[in-house]
Coordinates of C-alpha atoms and ligand atoms in Angstrom, one line a residue:
M749 CA 0.0 0.0 0.0
T750 CA 1.4 3.4 -0.9
A751 CA 1.1 6.2 1.7
A752 CA -1.2 9.1 1.0
P753 CA 0.8 12.2 -0.1
P754 CA 1.3 14.8 2.6
F755 CA -0.6 17.4 0.7
P756 CA -4.2 17.8 -0.7
M757 CA -4.8 16.3 -4.2
H758 CA -7.6 16.8 -6.6
V759 CA -8.8 20.0 -5.0
S760 CA -11.8 22.0 -6.3
V761 CA -11.2 25.1 -8.4
T762 CA -12.5 27.3 -5.6
D763 CA -10.1 25.7 -3.1
A764 CA -7.2 26.1 -5.6
R765 CA -7.9 29.8 -5.8
A766 CA -8.1 30.1 -2.0
Y767 CA -4.7 28.2 -1.6
L768 CA -3.0 30.6 -4.0
T769 CA -4.6 33.7 -2.4
A770 CA -3.3 32.6 1.0
L771 CA 0.3 32.5 -0.3
L772 CA 0.2 36.0 -1.8
P773 CA 1.6 38.9 0.3
P774 CA -0.9 41.5 1.7
R775 CA -1.3 44.3 -0.8
T776 CA 0.3 47.6 0.4
A777 CA -0.7 50.9 -1.0
E778 CA 1.3 53.5 -3.0
T779 CA 0.3 56.9 -4.4
V780 CA 0.6 57.5 -8.2
P781 CA -0.3 60.4 -10.5
L782 CA -3.5 59.9 -12.6
A783 CA -1.4 59.4 -15.7
Q784 CA 0.1 56.3 -14.2
A785 CA -3.0 54.9 -12.6
Y786 CA -4.7 53.2 -15.6
G787 CA -5.3 49.5 -14.9
R788 CA -4.4 49.8 -11.2
T789 CA -6.6 48.8 -8.3
L790 CA -7.8 51.4 -5.8
A791 CA -6.4 50.9 -2.3
H792 CA -8.9 53.2 -0.7
D793 CA -12.4 54.7 -1.2
V794 CA -12.2 57.9 -3.2
P795 CA -14.4 60.9 -2.1
A796 CA -15.4 63.8 -4.3
L797 CA -13.3 66.9 -3.5
V798 CA -15.9 69.1 -5.3
S799 CA -19.5 68.9 -6.3
H800 CA -20.5 68.3 -9.9
P801 CA -22.0 70.3 -11.4
S802 CA -20.1 72.9 -9.4
A803 CA -22.9 75.4 -10.0
T804 CA -26.5 75.0 -11.2
E805 CA -26.2 75.2 -15.0
S806 CA -27.8 74.8 -18.4
A807 CA -27.8 71.4 -20.2
L808 CA -28.4 73.0 -23.5
D809 CA -27.7 76.0 -25.8
G810 CA -30.8 78.4 -25.6
I811 CA -32.3 80.9 -23.2
A812 CA -32.7 80.8 -19.5
A813 CA -36.1 82.1 -18.3
R814 CA -38.8 81.8 -15.7
E815 CA -40.9 78.8 -16.6
A816 CA -44.1 80.5 -15.5
D817 CA -43.6 83.2 -18.2
T818 CA -43.5 80.6 -21.0
L819 CA -46.1 78.0 -20.1
A820 CA -48.5 79.2 -22.8
A821 CA -46.0 79.2 -25.6
T822 CA -46.9 77.2 -28.8
P823 CA -45.6 77.4 -32.4
D824 CA -48.8 79.3 -33.3
A825 CA -48.7 81.6 -30.3
P826 CA -45.1 82.0 -29.3
A827 CA -44.1 83.7 -26.0
R828 CA -42.0 86.8 -26.3
L829 CA -39.2 87.5 -23.8
R830 CA -36.7 90.4 -23.6
V831 CA -33.1 89.4 -23.8
I832 CA -31.1 91.1 -21.0
G833 CA -27.7 89.4 -21.3
E834 CA -25.7 86.3 -21.8
S835 CA -24.3 83.5 -19.6
R836 CA -21.6 81.3 -21.1
A837 CA -19.4 78.6 -19.6
G838 CA -16.7 80.3 -17.6
A839 CA -18.5 83.7 -17.6
A840 CA -21.7 83.8 -15.7
F841 CA -24.4 86.5 -16.1
T842 CA -24.4 88.5 -12.8
G843 CA -27.8 90.1 -12.9
T844 CA -31.3 88.6 -12.1
V845 CA -33.9 87.4 -14.6
R846 CA -37.3 89.0 -13.8
A847 CA -40.8 88.5 -15.3
G848 CA -40.8 88.7 -19.1
E849 CA -37.0 88.5 -19.3
C850 CA -34.4 85.9 -20.4
V851 CA -30.7 85.4 -20.8
R852 CA -29.0 83.7 -23.7
I853 CA -27.2 80.7 -22.3
Y854 CA -24.9 77.9 -23.5
T855 CA -24.3 74.3 -22.3
G856 CA -22.5 74.2 -19.0
A857 CA -23.0 77.9 -18.3
P858 CA -24.3 78.9 -14.8
L859 CA -28.1 79.5 -14.6
P860 CA -28.7 83.2 -13.7
A861 CA -30.5 84.2 -10.5
G862 CA -34.3 84.3 -11.1
A863 CA -34.3 81.8 -14.0
D864 CA -35.5 78.2 -13.4
A865 CA -35.9 76.8 -16.9
I866 CA -34.3 76.5 -20.3
C867 CA -35.7 76.7 -23.8
P868 CA -33.4 75.2 -26.5
V869 CA -32.1 77.3 -29.4
E870 CA -34.0 75.1 -31.9
Q871 CA -37.3 76.5 -30.4
L872 CA -36.3 80.1 -30.6
S873 CA -36.4 82.9 -33.2
D874 CA -35.2 86.5 -32.9
D875 CA -37.8 89.2 -32.6
G876 CA -36.2 92.6 -33.0
P877 CA -32.8 93.7 -31.5
D878 CA -33.6 92.6 -27.9
G879 CA -36.5 90.1 -28.2
V880 CA -36.8 86.4 -28.7
L881 CA -39.9 84.2 -29.5
L882 CA -40.3 80.8 -27.8
R883 CA -42.3 78.2 -29.7
R884 CA -42.4 76.0 -26.6
A885 CA -42.3 76.5 -22.9
A886 CA -38.9 76.6 -21.2
S887 CA -38.3 73.4 -19.2
P888 CA -36.8 72.9 -15.7
A889 CA -35.7 69.5 -16.9
D890 CA -32.9 71.1 -18.9
V891 CA -31.4 72.6 -15.8
R892 CA -28.5 70.6 -14.2
H893 CA -28.5 71.2 -10.4
E894 CA -25.4 71.9 -8.4
G895 CA -24.2 68.5 -7.0
G896 CA -26.8 66.6 -9.0
D897 CA -24.1 64.2 -10.2
F898 CA -22.0 64.0 -7.0
R899 CA -21.5 66.2 -3.9
A900 CA -18.2 67.2 -2.3
G901 CA -17.4 64.6 0.4
E902 CA -19.5 61.8 -1.2
V903 CA -17.6 58.6 -1.8
V904 CA -17.9 57.8 -5.6
L905 CA -15.1 55.3 -6.3
Y906 CA -14.3 52.3 -4.0
A907 CA -11.4 50.4 -2.7
G908 CA -10.8 47.3 -4.8
Q909 CA -12.2 48.8 -8.0
R910 CA -10.0 48.5 -11.1
L911 CA -9.2 51.8 -12.7
T912 CA -10.7 51.6 -16.2
A913 CA -10.6 54.6 -18.5
P914 CA -14.1 55.9 -17.5
R915 CA -13.2 55.5 -13.8
L916 CA -9.9 57.4 -14.3
A917 CA -11.9 60.2 -16.0
L918 CA -14.3 60.3 -13.0
A919 CA -11.3 60.4 -10.6
A920 CA -10.1 63.6 -12.3
A921 CA -13.6 65.1 -12.2
L922 CA -13.7 64.4 -8.5
G923 CA -10.7 66.7 -8.2
H924 CA -7.9 64.1 -7.6
A925 CA -4.5 64.5 -9.3
E926 CA -3.1 61.3 -7.7
L927 CA -4.7 58.2 -6.3
S928 CA -3.8 55.6 -3.7
V929 CA -3.5 52.2 -5.5
Q930 CA -2.5 48.7 -4.5
R931 CA 1.2 47.9 -5.1
R932 CA 1.5 45.7 -8.2
L933 CA 2.3 42.1 -7.6
R934 CA 5.7 41.1 -9.1
V935 CA 5.2 37.8 -10.9
A936 CA 8.2 35.9 -12.3
L937 CA 7.4 33.9 -15.3
L938 CA 9.2 30.7 -16.5
S939 CA 8.5 28.3 -19.3
T940 CA 10.0 24.8 -19.1
G941 CA 10.6 22.0 -21.6
D942 CA 13.5 20.6 -23.6
E943 CA 11.3 20.9 -26.8
V944 CA 10.4 24.5 -26.2
V945 CA 12.0 27.1 -28.6
T946 CA 11.9 30.9 -28.5
P947 CA 10.0 32.3 -31.5
G948 CA 12.3 33.5 -34.2
Q949 CA 14.7 30.5 -33.9
P950 CA 14.4 27.6 -36.4
L951 CA 12.2 24.8 -35.3
T952 CA 13.0 21.1 -35.9
P953 CA 10.3 18.4 -35.9
G954 CA 9.3 17.6 -32.3
Q955 CA 9.9 21.1 -31.1
V956 CA 7.3 23.7 -30.3
Y957 CA 7.5 27.5 -30.1
D958 CA 7.2 29.0 -26.6
S959 CA 3.8 30.5 -26.7
N960 CA 3.2 30.4 -23.0
S961 CA 5.9 33.0 -22.2
V962 CA 4.2 35.4 -24.6
G963 CA 0.5 34.6 -23.7
L964 CA 1.0 34.5 -19.9
H965 CA 3.1 37.7 -20.0
A966 CA 0.3 39.5 -21.7
M967 CA -2.4 38.0 -19.4
L968 CA -0.3 39.1 -16.3
L969 CA -0.1 42.6 -17.7
E970 CA -3.9 42.6 -18.2
A971 CA -4.2 41.4 -14.6
G972 CA -2.3 44.5 -13.5
C973 CA 0.9 42.7 -12.5
E974 CA 4.5 43.6 -12.9
V975 CA 6.2 40.7 -14.9
L976 CA 9.7 39.4 -14.3
P977 CA 10.3 37.3 -17.5
L978 CA 12.7 34.4 -16.8
G979 CA 12.6 33.0 -20.3
H980 CA 12.7 29.2 -20.5
A981 CA 14.5 26.4 -18.8
P982 CA 15.2 22.8 -20.1
D983 CA 13.8 19.7 -18.3
S984 CA 16.6 19.2 -15.8
P985 CA 16.3 19.6 -12.0
Q986 CA 19.5 21.7 -11.9
A987 CA 18.4 24.1 -14.6
L988 CA 15.0 24.5 -12.9
Q989 CA 16.5 25.2 -9.6
A990 CA 18.9 27.8 -11.1
A991 CA 15.9 29.4 -12.9
I992 CA 13.8 29.5 -9.7
D993 CA 16.7 31.0 -7.8
A994 CA 16.7 33.8 -10.4
A995 CA 13.2 34.7 -9.4
G996 CA 14.4 36.5 -6.2
G997 CA 12.4 39.6 -5.4
A998 CA 9.2 38.3 -7.0
D999 CA 6.0 37.8 -5.0
V1000 CA 5.2 34.6 -6.9
L1001 CA 6.7 32.5 -9.6
L1002 CA 4.4 31.2 -12.4
T1003 CA 5.8 28.3 -14.4
S1004 CA 4.4 26.3 -17.3
G1005 CA 5.1 22.7 -18.1
G1006 CA 6.6 19.8 -16.2
V1007 CA 3.8 19.2 -13.6
S1008 CA 2.1 16.1 -15.0
M1009 CA 2.8 12.4 -14.4
G1010 CA 5.6 12.1 -16.9
K1011 CA 9.2 11.0 -16.0
Y1012 CA 10.6 14.4 -17.2
D1013 CA 8.0 16.5 -15.3
F1014 CA 10.7 17.8 -13.0
M1015 CA 8.9 20.9 -11.8
R1016 CA 6.5 18.7 -9.9
D1017 CA 9.4 16.6 -8.6
L1018 CA 11.2 19.6 -7.4
L1019 CA 8.3 20.9 -5.4
V1020 CA 7.1 17.6 -4.1
E1021 CA 10.6 16.3 -3.1
Q1022 CA 12.4 19.4 -2.0
G1023 CA 9.9 22.2 -1.7
R1024 CA 6.5 22.5 0.0
V1025 CA 3.3 21.6 -1.8
S1026 CA -0.1 23.3 -1.1
F1027 CA -2.0 21.1 -3.5
W1028 CA -1.4 19.1 -6.7
K1029 CA -4.1 18.6 -9.3
V1030 CA -7.4 20.4 -9.6
R1031 CA -10.8 18.8 -10.4
M1032 CA -11.0 20.6 -13.8
R1033 CA -10.4 20.0 -17.5
P1034 CA -8.4 21.2 -19.2
G1035 CA -5.7 22.2 -16.7
G1036 CA -6.0 19.3 -14.2
P1037 CA -2.3 18.8 -13.4
A1038 CA -1.7 22.3 -11.9
I1039 CA 0.4 22.4 -8.8
L1040 CA 0.9 25.0 -6.0
G1041 CA 3.9 25.0 -3.8
G1042 CA 6.8 26.9 -2.4
W1043 CA 10.6 27.0 -2.9
N1044 CA 12.7 28.8 -0.3
G1045 CA 9.8 31.0 0.7
L1046 CA 8.8 31.9 -2.8
P1047 CA 5.3 30.7 -3.8
V1048 CA 5.4 28.7 -7.1
F1049 CA 2.3 28.1 -9.2
G1050 CA 3.0 25.4 -11.8
L1051 CA 0.7 25.6 -14.8
P1052 CA 0.4 22.7 -17.2
G1053 CA 2.5 23.2 -20.4
N1054 CA -0.3 23.0 -22.8
P1055 CA -1.0 26.5 -23.9
V1056 CA -4.8 25.9 -23.8
S1057 CA -4.6 24.4 -20.4
S1058 CA -2.4 27.1 -19.1
L1059 CA -4.8 29.8 -20.4
V1060 CA -7.7 28.1 -18.7
V1061 CA -6.0 27.7 -15.4
F1062 CA -4.8 31.3 -15.6
H1063 CA -8.3 32.6 -16.1
V1064 CA -10.0 30.4 -13.6
I1065 CA -7.5 30.2 -10.7
V1066 CA -4.5 32.5 -11.1
R1067 CA -6.1 35.7 -12.4
P1068 CA -8.8 35.7 -9.7
A1069 CA -6.2 35.2 -6.9
L1070 CA -3.8 37.9 -8.3
T1071 CA -6.6 40.5 -8.8
G1072 CA -8.8 39.5 -5.8
Q1073 CA -11.7 39.5 -8.2
P1074 CA -13.7 36.3 -9.0
P1075 CA -13.9 35.6 -12.7
Q1076 CA -16.5 37.7 -14.4
T1077 CA -19.2 35.4 -15.8
L1078 CA -22.0 35.9 -18.2
R1079 CA -25.1 33.9 -18.6
L1080 CA -25.8 32.8 -22.2
R1081 CA -28.2 30.4 -23.9
A1082 CA -26.5 27.2 -25.1
A1083 CA -26.9 26.6 -28.9
T1084 CA -25.3 23.1 -28.7
P1085 CA -25.0 20.4 -26.0
F1086 CA -22.1 20.8 -23.6
R1087 CA -20.8 17.5 -22.1
A1088 CA -20.3 17.2 -18.3
L1089 CA -17.5 15.2 -16.6
P1090 CA -18.3 13.0 -13.6
D1091 CA -15.8 14.4 -11.1
K1092 CA -14.4 17.6 -12.7
T1093 CA -15.6 21.1 -13.8
A1094 CA -15.3 21.4 -17.5
F1095 CA -14.3 24.6 -19.2
W1096 CA -15.1 24.0 -22.8
R1097 CA -14.2 26.6 -25.4
G1098 CA -17.3 28.2 -27.0
V1099 CA -18.1 30.6 -29.8
I1100 CA -20.6 33.4 -29.0
D1101 CA -23.1 34.1 -31.7
G1102 CA -26.2 36.4 -31.4
G1103 CA -26.6 35.9 -27.6
T1104 CA -26.0 32.2 -27.7
V1105 CA -22.9 30.1 -27.2
R1106 CA -22.0 27.0 -29.2
D1107 CA -19.3 24.4 -28.8
Y1108 CA -16.1 25.3 -30.5
G1109 CA -15.8 21.7 -31.5
Q1110 CA -12.2 20.7 -31.1
Q1111 CA -11.8 20.6 -27.3
G1112 CA -8.4 18.9 -27.3
S1113 CA -6.1 21.0 -25.2
G1114 CA -3.5 20.7 -28.0
I1115 CA -5.7 22.7 -30.4
L1116 CA -3.9 26.0 -30.4
R1117 CA -6.2 27.7 -32.9
S1118 CA -8.9 27.7 -30.3
L1119 CA -6.8 30.3 -28.4
S1120 CA -7.9 32.7 -31.2
D1121 CA -11.2 31.3 -32.5
A1122 CA -13.0 30.7 -29.1
D1123 CA -14.7 33.7 -27.4
A1124 CA -15.5 32.1 -24.1
L1125 CA -15.0 29.3 -21.6
V1126 CA -18.3 27.6 -21.0
I1127 CA -18.4 26.4 -17.4
V1128 CA -20.0 22.9 -17.1
P1129 CA -20.2 21.8 -13.4
E1130 CA -19.5 18.2 -12.4
G1131 CA -22.2 15.9 -13.7
Q1132 CA -24.5 18.7 -15.0
P1133 CA -24.4 18.6 -18.8
A1134 CA -26.1 21.5 -20.7
Q1135 CA -28.6 20.9 -23.5
P1136 CA -29.4 23.4 -26.3
G1137 CA -31.7 26.0 -24.9
D1138 CA -30.2 25.7 -21.3
D1139 CA -28.6 28.8 -19.8
V1140 CA -24.8 28.3 -19.2
D1141 CA -22.3 30.5 -17.4
V1142 CA -19.3 31.6 -19.5
I1143 CA -16.1 33.4 -18.9
L1144 CA -15.1 35.8 -21.7
L1145 CA -11.7 35.3 -23.2
Ligands
AMP1953 P1 4.1 19.4 -20.2 O1 3.0 20.1 -19.3 O2 5.4 19.9 -19.9 O3 3.9 17.9 -20.2 O4 3.7 19.9 -21.7 C1 2.4 19.6 -22.2 C2 2.4 20.0 -23.7 O5 2.5 21.4 -23.8 C3 3.5 19.4 -24.5 O6 2.9 19.1 -25.8 C4 4.5 20.6 -24.6 O7 5.3 20.5 -25.8 C5 3.6 21.8 -24.6 N1 4.3 22.9 -24.1 C6 4.9 23.0 -22.9 N2 5.4 24.2 -22.7 C7 5.1 25.0 -23.7 C8 5.3 26.3 -24.1 N3 6.0 27.1 -23.3 N4 4.7 26.8 -25.2 C9 4.0 26.0 -26.0 N5 3.8 24.7 -25.7 C10 4.3 24.2 -24.6
MG1954 MG1 7.3 19.4 -20.5

């Protein structure tokens, strides 16, 4: 009888994510100017420093008037108002609008005292040197009220939010020139395999280009990480050890290849025999052989070498742990059946078409074209196949 291994095996996807999260350092904060904050994650809630709009203003080009003076206006019987001045963005009218009067006003210009409504320029015609005819009543709905969007002191952005382009624009509108963001995680990246060749070099039969270094690097950047590229190491315990030792200063090392059951899968051997293992194998397909361990205090996550498998494990386990955000899923109608596996969650590649998702067809993890042709990973829970017409959860690629 063989003894049970001294670490968990065949863990769930959720547990795998939790094990990795537990090995990552706590996220400290740093302050960066807005121009460097794109893609970063907010470390603190962000209050508005000012109100928006900063004054009550017009939403349109037209005239500002008292609604009550204009209620009877129609195209056949327009209302006549006397124009007493102009309010434009950056140069307010300082007087007061009284009965029978109005002020020409432009989008974003402060509403003059006394006025409470706007009539758009399309509904106006000039009537003599100082008169204007309104074919429609002026409307209070076209007034934007001070603080109607947000008020000074109100929290508008939240800790943990990723700074997308719209959120960055909002941060500027709130009055911030810099933001407190989480320090980026430093992720060292290593491909392994005697057959793996850097693109640009000649390829002999039996070899394969190193697509993982390229794909994973890009995915790490998308996940907001700093990447320490270690290139690629051959299948030898010494070479792997030397490469791992070069990952000093990283928060975590991500490797690909060498974690399955094969004789030359030394990455697994190294962690199992000389390192510390948090788990080996996840109840998922593709990507089942993934391993998490540590080497001299450095957390090491070993992805399977197959580019499709490594992509799936990255999306489902690594990215959520690195970003602290669970995968974003979308519910779509299945257009084809999706097979379930008895004891694993399946992540089948799917093609999205008009609100439905269909099976990409070739689900072998060696089919590299699926990296480009598939739009989504269709999540099929253990033992729960989907039929056409069923709703399925998908992760967008
Ligand atoms: P392994 O996980 O090392 O057993 O590798 C599984 C499969 O993935 C094999 O067909 C490898 O040739 C392939 N593979 C491993 N590493 C890479 C890589 N960096 N780029 C592309 N294919 C790889
Ligand atoms: Mg290998």
